[in-house]
Tab-separated table of C-alpha atoms in Angstrom:
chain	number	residue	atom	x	y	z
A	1	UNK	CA	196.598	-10.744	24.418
A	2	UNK	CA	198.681	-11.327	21.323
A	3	UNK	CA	199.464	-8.731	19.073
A	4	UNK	CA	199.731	-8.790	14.956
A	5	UNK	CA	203.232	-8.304	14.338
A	6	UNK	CA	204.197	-5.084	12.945
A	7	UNK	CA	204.815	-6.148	8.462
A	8	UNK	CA	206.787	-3.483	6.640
A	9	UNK	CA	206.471	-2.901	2.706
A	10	UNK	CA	209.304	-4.366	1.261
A	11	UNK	CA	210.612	-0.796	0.014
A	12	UNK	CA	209.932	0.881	3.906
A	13	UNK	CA	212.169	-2.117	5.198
A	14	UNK	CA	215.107	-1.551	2.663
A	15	UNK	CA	214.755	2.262	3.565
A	16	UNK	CA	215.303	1.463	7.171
A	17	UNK	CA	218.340	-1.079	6.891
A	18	UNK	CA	219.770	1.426	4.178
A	19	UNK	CA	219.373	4.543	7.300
A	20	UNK	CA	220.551	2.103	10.092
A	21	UNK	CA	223.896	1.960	7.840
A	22	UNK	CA	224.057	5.439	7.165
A	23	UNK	CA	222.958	6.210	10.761
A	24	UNK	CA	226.693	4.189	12.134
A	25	UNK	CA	228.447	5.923	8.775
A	26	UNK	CA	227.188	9.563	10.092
A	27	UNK	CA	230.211	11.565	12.711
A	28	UNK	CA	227.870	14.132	13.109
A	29	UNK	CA	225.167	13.477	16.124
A	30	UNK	CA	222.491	16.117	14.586
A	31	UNK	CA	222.974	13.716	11.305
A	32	UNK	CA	222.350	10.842	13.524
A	33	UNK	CA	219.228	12.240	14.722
A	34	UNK	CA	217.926	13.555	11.654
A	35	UNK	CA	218.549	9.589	10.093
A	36	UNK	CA	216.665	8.762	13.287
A	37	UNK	CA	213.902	11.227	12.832
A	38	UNK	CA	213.123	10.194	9.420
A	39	UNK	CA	212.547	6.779	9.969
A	40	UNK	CA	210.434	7.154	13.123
A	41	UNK	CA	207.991	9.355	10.927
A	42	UNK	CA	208.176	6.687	8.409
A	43	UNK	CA	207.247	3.714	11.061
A	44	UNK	CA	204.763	5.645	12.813
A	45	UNK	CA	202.562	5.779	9.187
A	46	UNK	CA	202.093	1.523	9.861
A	47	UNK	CA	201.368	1.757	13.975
A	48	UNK	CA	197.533	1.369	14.678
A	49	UNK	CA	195.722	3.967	16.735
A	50	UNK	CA	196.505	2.431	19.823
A	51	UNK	CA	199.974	1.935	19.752
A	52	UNK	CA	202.415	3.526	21.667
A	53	UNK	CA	204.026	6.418	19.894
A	54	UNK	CA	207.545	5.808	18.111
A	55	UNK	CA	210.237	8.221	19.874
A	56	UNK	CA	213.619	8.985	18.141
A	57	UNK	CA	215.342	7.390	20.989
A	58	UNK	CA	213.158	4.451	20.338
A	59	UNK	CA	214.278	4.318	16.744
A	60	UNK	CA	217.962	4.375	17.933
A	61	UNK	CA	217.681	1.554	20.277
A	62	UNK	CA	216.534	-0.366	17.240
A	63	UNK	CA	219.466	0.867	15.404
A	64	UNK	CA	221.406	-0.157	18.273
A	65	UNK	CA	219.861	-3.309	18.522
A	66	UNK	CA	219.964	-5.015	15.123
A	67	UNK	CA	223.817	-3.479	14.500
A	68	UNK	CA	224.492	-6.286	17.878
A	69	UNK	CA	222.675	-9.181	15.991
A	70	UNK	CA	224.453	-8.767	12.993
């Protein structure tokens, strides 16, 4: 079964690039996972009912992920 891709506003997606640079900025781990936090509440407002629920660990694999493609 094929799934609709996930579309953020454009204002939630510059949030989230602007915290994934912060989030590699921040020395502080608590920092880290407050950045982390904050955008997992903000993604979980666009997930349907059925989705999977965002973690914060989740969020920083992302984080993790997208600083390796760029």
């Amino acid at each position: 079964m094929l799934r609709k891709q996930l579309e953020l506003p454009p204002e939630s997606a510059k949030a989230f690039v602007r915290d994934r640079r912060l989030f590699f900025k921040a020395k502080d781990q608590n920092k880290r996972d407050e950045i982390a936090a904050r955008q997992r509440s903000a993604l979980s407002e666009f997930q349907g009912p059925r989705d999977k629920k965002l973690r914060v660990t989740d969020v920083i694999k992302m984080f993790q992920e997208m600083k390796d493609q760029s």
